[in-house]
Short mmCIF file of N, CA and C in Angstrom, two decimals:
data_model
loop_
_atom_site.label_atom_id
_atom_site.label_comp_id
_atom_site.label_asym_id
_atom_site.label_seq_id
_atom_site.Cartn_x
_atom_site.Cartn_y
_atom_site.Cartn_z
N MET A 1 3.19 -20.49 12.73
CA MET A 1 2.38 -19.29 12.67
C MET A 1 3.14 -18.23 11.87
N ARG A 2 2.37 -17.53 11.02
CA ARG A 2 2.90 -16.39 10.27
C ARG A 2 2.04 -15.18 10.63
N VAL A 3 2.70 -14.04 10.80
CA VAL A 3 2.00 -12.79 11.08
C VAL A 3 2.41 -11.79 10.01
N TYR A 4 1.43 -11.08 9.47
CA TYR A 4 1.68 -10.07 8.45
C TYR A 4 1.23 -8.71 8.99
N LEU A 5 2.17 -7.79 9.11
CA LEU A 5 1.85 -6.43 9.53
C LEU A 5 1.58 -5.60 8.28
N VAL A 6 0.41 -4.96 8.24
CA VAL A 6 0.04 -4.12 7.12
C VAL A 6 -0.23 -2.71 7.61
N GLY A 7 -0.19 -1.77 6.70
CA GLY A 7 -0.46 -0.38 7.04
C GLY A 7 0.31 0.53 6.11
N TYR A 8 0.05 1.81 6.25
CA TYR A 8 0.63 2.79 5.34
C TYR A 8 2.14 2.90 5.55
N MET A 9 2.83 3.37 4.52
CA MET A 9 4.27 3.58 4.65
C MET A 9 4.56 4.52 5.81
N GLY A 10 5.59 4.21 6.56
CA GLY A 10 5.96 5.05 7.70
C GLY A 10 5.20 4.75 8.97
N ALA A 11 4.32 3.75 8.95
CA ALA A 11 3.51 3.44 10.14
C ALA A 11 4.31 2.75 11.24
N GLY A 12 5.48 2.21 10.91
CA GLY A 12 6.31 1.55 11.92
C GLY A 12 6.22 0.04 11.89
N LYS A 13 5.82 -0.52 10.76
CA LYS A 13 5.64 -1.96 10.65
C LYS A 13 6.94 -2.73 10.89
N THR A 14 8.04 -2.26 10.32
CA THR A 14 9.32 -2.97 10.45
C THR A 14 9.80 -2.94 11.90
N THR A 15 9.73 -1.79 12.52
CA THR A 15 10.15 -1.67 13.93
C THR A 15 9.30 -2.55 14.82
N LEU A 16 7.98 -2.52 14.62
CA LEU A 16 7.08 -3.33 15.43
C LEU A 16 7.30 -4.82 15.18
N SER A 17 7.57 -5.20 13.95
CA SER A 17 7.79 -6.63 13.67
C SER A 17 8.98 -7.16 14.46
N ARG A 18 10.01 -6.35 14.59
CA ARG A 18 11.19 -6.79 15.35
C ARG A 18 10.87 -6.93 16.84
N ARG A 19 10.11 -5.98 17.38
CA ARG A 19 9.73 -6.06 18.80
C ARG A 19 8.84 -7.27 19.05
N LEU A 20 7.86 -7.48 18.17
CA LEU A 20 6.96 -8.62 18.34
C LEU A 20 7.71 -9.94 18.21
N ALA A 21 8.65 -10.00 17.28
CA ALA A 21 9.42 -11.23 17.09
C ALA A 21 10.17 -11.59 18.37
N THR A 22 10.75 -10.60 19.01
CA THR A 22 11.45 -10.83 20.27
C THR A 22 10.48 -11.33 21.34
N LEU A 23 9.33 -10.68 21.46
CA LEU A 23 8.35 -11.05 22.48
C LEU A 23 7.74 -12.44 22.24
N LEU A 24 7.58 -12.81 20.97
CA LEU A 24 6.93 -14.08 20.65
C LEU A 24 7.91 -15.21 20.35
N GLY A 25 9.21 -14.92 20.42
CA GLY A 25 10.20 -15.94 20.11
C GLY A 25 10.16 -16.36 18.65
N MET A 26 9.95 -15.39 17.77
CA MET A 26 9.85 -15.65 16.35
C MET A 26 10.93 -14.87 15.60
N GLU A 27 11.01 -15.07 14.31
CA GLU A 27 11.88 -14.29 13.43
C GLU A 27 11.07 -13.10 12.91
N SER A 28 11.77 -12.10 12.41
CA SER A 28 11.08 -11.02 11.70
C SER A 28 11.72 -10.87 10.33
N ALA A 29 10.89 -10.47 9.37
CA ALA A 29 11.39 -10.25 8.01
C ALA A 29 10.62 -9.08 7.41
N ASP A 30 11.30 -8.33 6.57
CA ASP A 30 10.71 -7.17 5.92
C ASP A 30 10.57 -7.50 4.44
N LEU A 31 9.34 -7.48 3.93
CA LEU A 31 9.09 -7.84 2.54
C LEU A 31 9.82 -6.90 1.57
N ASP A 32 9.89 -5.62 1.91
CA ASP A 32 10.62 -4.67 1.05
C ASP A 32 12.11 -5.03 0.99
N GLU A 33 12.70 -5.36 2.13
CA GLU A 33 14.11 -5.75 2.15
C GLU A 33 14.32 -7.05 1.37
N MET A 34 13.38 -7.97 1.50
CA MET A 34 13.47 -9.23 0.76
C MET A 34 13.45 -8.96 -0.75
N PHE A 35 12.60 -8.01 -1.16
CA PHE A 35 12.51 -7.63 -2.58
C PHE A 35 13.85 -7.08 -3.06
N GLU A 36 14.43 -6.17 -2.28
CA GLU A 36 15.69 -5.54 -2.67
C GLU A 36 16.83 -6.55 -2.76
N VAL A 37 16.85 -7.51 -1.87
CA VAL A 37 17.88 -8.56 -1.91
C VAL A 37 17.67 -9.45 -3.12
N ARG A 38 16.43 -9.86 -3.34
CA ARG A 38 16.12 -10.77 -4.45
C ARG A 38 16.47 -10.15 -5.80
N TYR A 39 16.06 -8.88 -5.99
CA TYR A 39 16.22 -8.25 -7.31
C TYR A 39 17.44 -7.33 -7.40
N LYS A 40 18.19 -7.26 -6.31
CA LYS A 40 19.46 -6.50 -6.29
C LYS A 40 19.29 -5.06 -6.76
N ILE A 41 18.22 -4.42 -6.28
CA ILE A 41 17.93 -3.03 -6.61
C ILE A 41 17.06 -2.44 -5.51
N SER A 42 17.30 -1.19 -5.15
CA SER A 42 16.46 -0.55 -4.14
C SER A 42 15.07 -0.31 -4.73
N ILE A 43 14.08 -0.25 -3.90
CA ILE A 43 12.72 -0.02 -4.38
C ILE A 43 12.60 1.34 -5.07
N PRO A 44 13.15 2.42 -4.51
CA PRO A 44 13.07 3.69 -5.25
C PRO A 44 13.71 3.60 -6.66
N ASP A 45 14.86 2.93 -6.75
CA ASP A 45 15.50 2.77 -8.06
C ASP A 45 14.66 1.89 -8.99
N PHE A 46 14.03 0.86 -8.43
CA PHE A 46 13.16 0.00 -9.23
C PHE A 46 12.00 0.81 -9.81
N PHE A 47 11.37 1.66 -8.99
CA PHE A 47 10.27 2.50 -9.45
C PHE A 47 10.73 3.44 -10.57
N ARG A 48 11.94 3.99 -10.42
CA ARG A 48 12.46 4.91 -11.44
C ARG A 48 12.78 4.17 -12.75
N LYS A 49 13.34 2.97 -12.63
CA LYS A 49 13.78 2.23 -13.81
C LYS A 49 12.64 1.49 -14.50
N TYR A 50 11.71 0.97 -13.73
CA TYR A 50 10.61 0.18 -14.29
C TYR A 50 9.31 0.93 -14.00
N ASP A 51 8.36 0.29 -13.34
CA ASP A 51 7.13 0.98 -12.98
C ASP A 51 6.46 0.28 -11.80
N GLU A 52 5.43 0.93 -11.26
CA GLU A 52 4.75 0.37 -10.10
C GLU A 52 4.05 -0.94 -10.42
N ALA A 53 3.49 -1.06 -11.62
CA ALA A 53 2.74 -2.27 -11.97
C ALA A 53 3.64 -3.51 -11.90
N LEU A 54 4.85 -3.41 -12.44
CA LEU A 54 5.78 -4.54 -12.38
C LEU A 54 6.19 -4.80 -10.93
N PHE A 55 6.44 -3.74 -10.19
CA PHE A 55 6.80 -3.90 -8.78
C PHE A 55 5.71 -4.67 -8.04
N ARG A 56 4.45 -4.28 -8.21
CA ARG A 56 3.34 -4.92 -7.49
C ARG A 56 3.21 -6.39 -7.87
N ARG A 57 3.44 -6.73 -9.12
CA ARG A 57 3.34 -8.12 -9.55
C ARG A 57 4.45 -8.96 -8.89
N LEU A 58 5.68 -8.45 -8.92
CA LEU A 58 6.79 -9.17 -8.30
C LEU A 58 6.64 -9.25 -6.79
N GLU A 59 6.15 -8.16 -6.19
CA GLU A 59 5.92 -8.13 -4.75
C GLU A 59 4.90 -9.19 -4.35
N SER A 60 3.83 -9.33 -5.13
CA SER A 60 2.79 -10.32 -4.84
C SER A 60 3.35 -11.74 -4.92
N GLN A 61 4.19 -11.99 -5.93
CA GLN A 61 4.82 -13.31 -6.05
C GLN A 61 5.70 -13.60 -4.84
N LEU A 62 6.47 -12.60 -4.42
CA LEU A 62 7.36 -12.76 -3.27
C LEU A 62 6.55 -13.03 -2.00
N LEU A 63 5.46 -12.28 -1.82
CA LEU A 63 4.58 -12.49 -0.67
C LEU A 63 4.10 -13.93 -0.62
N LYS A 64 3.66 -14.45 -1.74
CA LYS A 64 3.09 -15.80 -1.76
C LYS A 64 4.13 -16.87 -1.49
N GLU A 65 5.39 -16.55 -1.72
CA GLU A 65 6.45 -17.50 -1.38
C GLU A 65 6.61 -17.65 0.13
N THR A 66 6.07 -16.71 0.90
CA THR A 66 6.19 -16.81 2.36
C THR A 66 5.34 -17.94 2.93
N SER A 67 4.46 -18.53 2.14
CA SER A 67 3.60 -19.61 2.64
C SER A 67 4.42 -20.81 3.08
N GLY A 68 5.65 -20.93 2.62
CA GLY A 68 6.49 -22.05 2.99
C GLY A 68 7.29 -21.81 4.27
N THR A 69 6.99 -20.72 4.96
CA THR A 69 7.74 -20.37 6.17
C THR A 69 6.85 -20.51 7.40
N ASP A 70 7.49 -20.50 8.56
CA ASP A 70 6.73 -20.57 9.81
C ASP A 70 7.48 -19.80 10.89
N ASN A 71 6.74 -19.33 11.88
CA ASN A 71 7.30 -18.58 13.00
C ASN A 71 8.03 -17.31 12.57
N ILE A 72 7.40 -16.58 11.64
CA ILE A 72 7.96 -15.33 11.14
C ILE A 72 6.90 -14.25 11.16
N ILE A 73 7.34 -13.06 11.57
CA ILE A 73 6.48 -11.88 11.49
C ILE A 73 7.00 -11.05 10.32
N TYR A 74 6.14 -10.85 9.34
CA TYR A 74 6.51 -10.09 8.15
C TYR A 74 5.96 -8.67 8.23
N SER A 75 6.83 -7.71 7.98
CA SER A 75 6.35 -6.35 7.76
C SER A 75 6.23 -6.22 6.25
N THR A 76 5.07 -5.79 5.81
CA THR A 76 4.81 -5.68 4.38
C THR A 76 4.97 -4.23 3.94
N GLY A 77 5.09 -4.02 2.64
CA GLY A 77 5.13 -2.66 2.12
C GLY A 77 3.77 -2.00 2.28
N GLY A 78 3.74 -0.69 2.22
CA GLY A 78 2.50 0.04 2.43
C GLY A 78 1.38 -0.32 1.47
N GLY A 79 1.73 -0.73 0.26
CA GLY A 79 0.70 -1.07 -0.72
C GLY A 79 0.47 -2.55 -0.90
N THR A 80 1.25 -3.37 -0.24
CA THR A 80 1.17 -4.82 -0.44
C THR A 80 -0.26 -5.34 -0.29
N ALA A 81 -0.96 -4.92 0.75
CA ALA A 81 -2.31 -5.42 1.03
C ALA A 81 -3.33 -5.01 -0.03
N CYS A 82 -3.00 -4.01 -0.84
CA CYS A 82 -3.98 -3.36 -1.71
C CYS A 82 -3.97 -3.83 -3.15
N PHE A 83 -3.16 -4.78 -3.49
CA PHE A 83 -3.06 -5.22 -4.87
C PHE A 83 -3.29 -6.72 -4.98
N TYR A 84 -3.79 -7.10 -6.15
CA TYR A 84 -4.13 -8.49 -6.43
C TYR A 84 -5.04 -9.00 -5.31
N ASP A 85 -4.84 -10.21 -4.88
CA ASP A 85 -5.65 -10.76 -3.78
C ASP A 85 -4.81 -10.85 -2.51
N ASN A 86 -3.82 -9.96 -2.38
CA ASN A 86 -2.83 -10.09 -1.30
C ASN A 86 -3.43 -10.08 0.09
N MET A 87 -4.38 -9.20 0.36
CA MET A 87 -4.94 -9.12 1.72
C MET A 87 -5.72 -10.39 2.05
N ASP A 88 -6.53 -10.82 1.12
CA ASP A 88 -7.27 -12.07 1.31
C ASP A 88 -6.30 -13.24 1.51
N TRP A 89 -5.25 -13.27 0.70
CA TRP A 89 -4.26 -14.33 0.81
C TRP A 89 -3.58 -14.32 2.18
N MET A 90 -3.18 -13.13 2.65
CA MET A 90 -2.52 -13.03 3.96
C MET A 90 -3.47 -13.49 5.07
N ASN A 91 -4.75 -13.14 4.97
CA ASN A 91 -5.72 -13.58 5.98
C ASN A 91 -5.89 -15.09 5.99
N ARG A 92 -5.77 -15.72 4.83
CA ARG A 92 -5.90 -17.18 4.76
C ARG A 92 -4.64 -17.90 5.24
N HIS A 93 -3.48 -17.24 5.14
CA HIS A 93 -2.22 -17.91 5.43
C HIS A 93 -1.50 -17.40 6.68
N GLY A 94 -2.16 -16.54 7.43
CA GLY A 94 -1.52 -16.03 8.64
C GLY A 94 -2.45 -15.12 9.41
N ILE A 95 -1.88 -14.45 10.38
CA ILE A 95 -2.61 -13.48 11.20
C ILE A 95 -2.20 -12.09 10.70
N THR A 96 -3.18 -11.29 10.34
CA THR A 96 -2.89 -9.95 9.82
C THR A 96 -3.15 -8.91 10.90
N VAL A 97 -2.26 -7.93 10.95
CA VAL A 97 -2.36 -6.83 11.91
C VAL A 97 -2.24 -5.53 11.13
N TYR A 98 -3.26 -4.67 11.27
CA TYR A 98 -3.22 -3.35 10.63
C TYR A 98 -2.72 -2.34 11.64
N LEU A 99 -1.61 -1.73 11.33
CA LEU A 99 -1.03 -0.68 12.15
C LEU A 99 -1.60 0.64 11.63
N GLN A 100 -2.70 1.07 12.22
CA GLN A 100 -3.46 2.24 11.77
C GLN A 100 -2.88 3.51 12.36
N MET A 101 -2.71 4.51 11.50
CA MET A 101 -2.17 5.80 11.99
C MET A 101 -2.90 6.96 11.34
N ASP A 102 -2.94 8.05 12.07
CA ASP A 102 -3.52 9.29 11.58
C ASP A 102 -2.62 9.84 10.47
N PRO A 103 -3.22 10.39 9.39
CA PRO A 103 -2.40 10.95 8.31
C PRO A 103 -1.39 12.01 8.76
N VAL A 104 -1.74 12.82 9.75
CA VAL A 104 -0.80 13.84 10.24
C VAL A 104 0.43 13.17 10.84
N SER A 105 0.24 12.09 11.58
CA SER A 105 1.37 11.35 12.15
C SER A 105 2.24 10.74 11.05
N ILE A 106 1.59 10.20 10.02
CA ILE A 106 2.32 9.60 8.90
C ILE A 106 3.17 10.67 8.20
N VAL A 107 2.56 11.82 7.93
CA VAL A 107 3.29 12.89 7.25
C VAL A 107 4.50 13.33 8.07
N HIS A 108 4.32 13.43 9.37
CA HIS A 108 5.45 13.80 10.23
C HIS A 108 6.58 12.79 10.08
N ARG A 109 6.24 11.51 10.14
CA ARG A 109 7.27 10.47 10.00
C ARG A 109 7.92 10.48 8.63
N LEU A 110 7.11 10.62 7.57
CA LEU A 110 7.66 10.61 6.22
C LEU A 110 8.57 11.81 5.98
N THR A 111 8.19 12.94 6.54
CA THR A 111 8.97 14.16 6.37
C THR A 111 10.33 14.06 7.05
N HIS A 112 10.39 13.33 8.16
CA HIS A 112 11.62 13.23 8.94
C HIS A 112 12.37 11.90 8.74
N ALA A 113 11.90 11.09 7.79
CA ALA A 113 12.50 9.78 7.57
C ALA A 113 13.81 9.89 6.81
N ARG A 114 14.74 8.99 7.14
CA ARG A 114 15.99 8.91 6.40
C ARG A 114 15.76 8.30 5.02
N LYS A 115 14.87 7.32 4.99
CA LYS A 115 14.59 6.60 3.75
C LYS A 115 13.48 7.32 2.98
N LYS A 116 13.77 7.68 1.74
CA LYS A 116 12.77 8.37 0.90
C LYS A 116 11.85 7.35 0.25
N ARG A 117 10.59 7.70 0.13
CA ARG A 117 9.58 6.80 -0.42
C ARG A 117 9.20 7.26 -1.83
N PRO A 118 9.26 6.35 -2.81
CA PRO A 118 9.03 6.74 -4.20
C PRO A 118 7.68 7.41 -4.46
N LEU A 119 6.63 6.96 -3.80
CA LEU A 119 5.30 7.51 -4.08
C LEU A 119 5.11 8.93 -3.56
N VAL A 120 5.96 9.37 -2.62
CA VAL A 120 5.76 10.70 -2.03
C VAL A 120 7.00 11.59 -2.08
N GLU A 121 8.06 11.15 -2.72
CA GLU A 121 9.31 11.89 -2.66
C GLU A 121 9.24 13.29 -3.26
N SER A 122 8.28 13.54 -4.15
CA SER A 122 8.18 14.87 -4.76
C SER A 122 7.13 15.77 -4.09
N LYS A 123 6.49 15.26 -3.02
CA LYS A 123 5.42 16.01 -2.37
C LYS A 123 5.88 16.57 -1.02
N THR A 124 5.38 17.76 -0.67
CA THR A 124 5.69 18.37 0.62
C THR A 124 4.46 19.09 1.16
N GLY A 125 4.51 19.42 2.43
CA GLY A 125 3.49 20.26 3.06
C GLY A 125 2.07 19.78 2.88
N ASP A 126 1.17 20.71 2.53
CA ASP A 126 -0.25 20.40 2.38
C ASP A 126 -0.49 19.38 1.26
N GLU A 127 0.32 19.46 0.21
CA GLU A 127 0.16 18.50 -0.90
C GLU A 127 0.41 17.08 -0.40
N LEU A 128 1.44 16.90 0.41
CA LEU A 128 1.75 15.59 0.97
C LEU A 128 0.64 15.12 1.89
N LEU A 129 0.16 16.01 2.76
CA LEU A 129 -0.91 15.63 3.69
C LEU A 129 -2.17 15.20 2.94
N GLU A 130 -2.56 15.94 1.93
CA GLU A 130 -3.75 15.58 1.15
C GLU A 130 -3.56 14.26 0.42
N PHE A 131 -2.36 14.05 -0.13
CA PHE A 131 -2.06 12.79 -0.80
C PHE A 131 -2.19 11.62 0.17
N VAL A 132 -1.58 11.76 1.34
CA VAL A 132 -1.62 10.69 2.34
C VAL A 132 -3.05 10.44 2.80
N ARG A 133 -3.80 11.49 3.09
CA ARG A 133 -5.21 11.33 3.51
C ARG A 133 -6.00 10.54 2.48
N GLU A 134 -5.89 10.94 1.22
CA GLU A 134 -6.65 10.28 0.16
C GLU A 134 -6.18 8.85 -0.04
N HIS A 135 -4.89 8.64 -0.02
CA HIS A 135 -4.33 7.30 -0.21
C HIS A 135 -4.80 6.35 0.91
N ILE A 136 -4.73 6.83 2.15
CA ILE A 136 -5.18 6.00 3.27
C ILE A 136 -6.67 5.71 3.14
N ARG A 137 -7.46 6.71 2.75
CA ARG A 137 -8.90 6.51 2.56
C ARG A 137 -9.14 5.39 1.55
N GLN A 138 -8.41 5.40 0.44
CA GLN A 138 -8.56 4.37 -0.59
C GLN A 138 -8.09 3.00 -0.10
N ARG A 139 -7.04 2.98 0.67
CA ARG A 139 -6.44 1.71 1.09
C ARG A 139 -7.12 1.09 2.31
N ASN A 140 -7.87 1.88 3.06
CA ASN A 140 -8.52 1.35 4.26
C ASN A 140 -9.47 0.20 3.97
N ILE A 141 -10.01 0.13 2.77
CA ILE A 141 -10.88 -1.00 2.40
C ILE A 141 -10.11 -2.32 2.51
N TYR A 142 -8.83 -2.27 2.24
CA TYR A 142 -7.97 -3.46 2.34
C TYR A 142 -7.41 -3.62 3.75
N TYR A 143 -6.80 -2.55 4.25
CA TYR A 143 -6.22 -2.61 5.59
C TYR A 143 -7.25 -3.03 6.64
N GLY A 144 -8.47 -2.53 6.49
CA GLY A 144 -9.53 -2.81 7.46
C GLY A 144 -9.95 -4.26 7.53
N GLN A 145 -9.48 -5.09 6.61
CA GLN A 145 -9.80 -6.52 6.63
C GLN A 145 -8.88 -7.32 7.56
N ALA A 146 -7.93 -6.64 8.17
CA ALA A 146 -6.98 -7.32 9.06
C ALA A 146 -7.71 -7.93 10.24
N LYS A 147 -7.17 -9.01 10.76
CA LYS A 147 -7.77 -9.70 11.91
C LYS A 147 -7.61 -8.89 13.19
N ILE A 148 -6.54 -8.08 13.25
CA ILE A 148 -6.29 -7.22 14.41
C ILE A 148 -6.01 -5.82 13.89
N ILE A 149 -6.62 -4.82 14.51
CA ILE A 149 -6.36 -3.43 14.15
C ILE A 149 -5.89 -2.71 15.41
N VAL A 150 -4.73 -2.05 15.32
CA VAL A 150 -4.18 -1.32 16.47
C VAL A 150 -3.80 0.09 16.05
N LYS A 151 -3.85 1.01 17.00
CA LYS A 151 -3.43 2.39 16.75
C LYS A 151 -1.91 2.45 16.78
N GLY A 152 -1.33 2.86 15.68
CA GLY A 152 0.12 2.88 15.55
C GLY A 152 0.81 3.86 16.47
N GLU A 153 0.15 4.98 16.77
CA GLU A 153 0.78 5.99 17.63
C GLU A 153 0.92 5.51 19.07
N SER A 154 0.10 4.54 19.47
CA SER A 154 0.12 4.12 20.88
C SER A 154 0.12 2.60 21.04
N VAL A 155 0.62 1.88 20.05
CA VAL A 155 0.58 0.42 20.11
C VAL A 155 1.44 -0.09 21.27
N ASP A 156 0.90 -1.03 22.00
CA ASP A 156 1.60 -1.70 23.09
C ASP A 156 2.00 -3.08 22.58
N ALA A 157 3.29 -3.27 22.30
CA ALA A 157 3.77 -4.51 21.71
C ALA A 157 3.43 -5.73 22.57
N GLY A 158 3.48 -5.59 23.89
CA GLY A 158 3.16 -6.71 24.77
C GLY A 158 1.71 -7.13 24.65
N SER A 159 0.79 -6.18 24.64
CA SER A 159 -0.64 -6.49 24.48
C SER A 159 -0.92 -7.10 23.11
N LEU A 160 -0.27 -6.54 22.09
CA LEU A 160 -0.46 -7.07 20.74
C LEU A 160 0.06 -8.49 20.64
N ALA A 161 1.20 -8.76 21.25
CA ALA A 161 1.76 -10.12 21.25
C ALA A 161 0.77 -11.09 21.91
N ALA A 162 0.13 -10.66 22.99
CA ALA A 162 -0.87 -11.51 23.66
C ALA A 162 -2.06 -11.79 22.74
N GLN A 163 -2.51 -10.75 22.02
CA GLN A 163 -3.62 -10.95 21.07
C GLN A 163 -3.24 -11.94 19.98
N ILE A 164 -2.03 -11.81 19.47
CA ILE A 164 -1.57 -12.72 18.42
C ILE A 164 -1.52 -14.15 18.94
N ARG A 165 -0.99 -14.32 20.16
CA ARG A 165 -0.95 -15.66 20.77
C ARG A 165 -2.36 -16.24 20.88
N GLU A 166 -3.30 -15.42 21.33
CA GLU A 166 -4.69 -15.87 21.52
C GLU A 166 -5.31 -16.31 20.19
N ILE A 167 -5.14 -15.50 19.16
CA ILE A 167 -5.70 -15.86 17.85
C ILE A 167 -5.02 -17.11 17.31
N SER A 168 -3.72 -17.20 17.49
CA SER A 168 -2.98 -18.38 17.04
C SER A 168 -3.50 -19.64 17.71
N GLN A 169 -3.77 -19.54 19.01
CA GLN A 169 -4.30 -20.69 19.75
C GLN A 169 -5.68 -21.08 19.25
N GLU A 170 -6.51 -20.06 18.98
CA GLU A 170 -7.87 -20.33 18.47
C GLU A 170 -7.80 -21.04 17.12
N LEU A 171 -6.84 -20.66 16.29
CA LEU A 171 -6.69 -21.30 14.98
C LEU A 171 -6.26 -22.75 15.12
N LEU A 172 -5.52 -23.05 16.16
CA LEU A 172 -5.05 -24.42 16.39
C LEU A 172 -6.14 -25.31 16.96
N ASP A 173 -7.06 -24.71 17.71
CA ASP A 173 -8.15 -25.50 18.35
C ASP A 173 -9.18 -25.99 17.35
#
């Protein structure tokens, strides 16, 4: 079984993937970290040196390489689901979970995060909130295709793990 956590940057996908992995007896992996290890460059530096289009193409290739793995929960980048056929591909090759969050909650997390995000590093205050609102509105067409949708502000990892087990069992039957 493979699980793909999708959602906007700062939604808590990496943290949740680790909790779920413990509860389900699985491994966890972060697609962004995998990218940085593979290409030996941080994502913010990659964006500065190259461009988003190249990043998305390489990210999609890396995502598709996960098809050879099993018993892993992947946290994906905030835009992973929104490019190429990535969301459809993840739905065909695993269980997708959308960690949905209110834009105000996202802005709070992004503003207080240690890790800076290339797409929002130059935005603050109302400009950041409007950017996040619009971005989430555009991306919800992809995120909303997930097999499971949970509220990120109040997600219960135990309940979510049970849902994942149930869907996994249904897929096996």
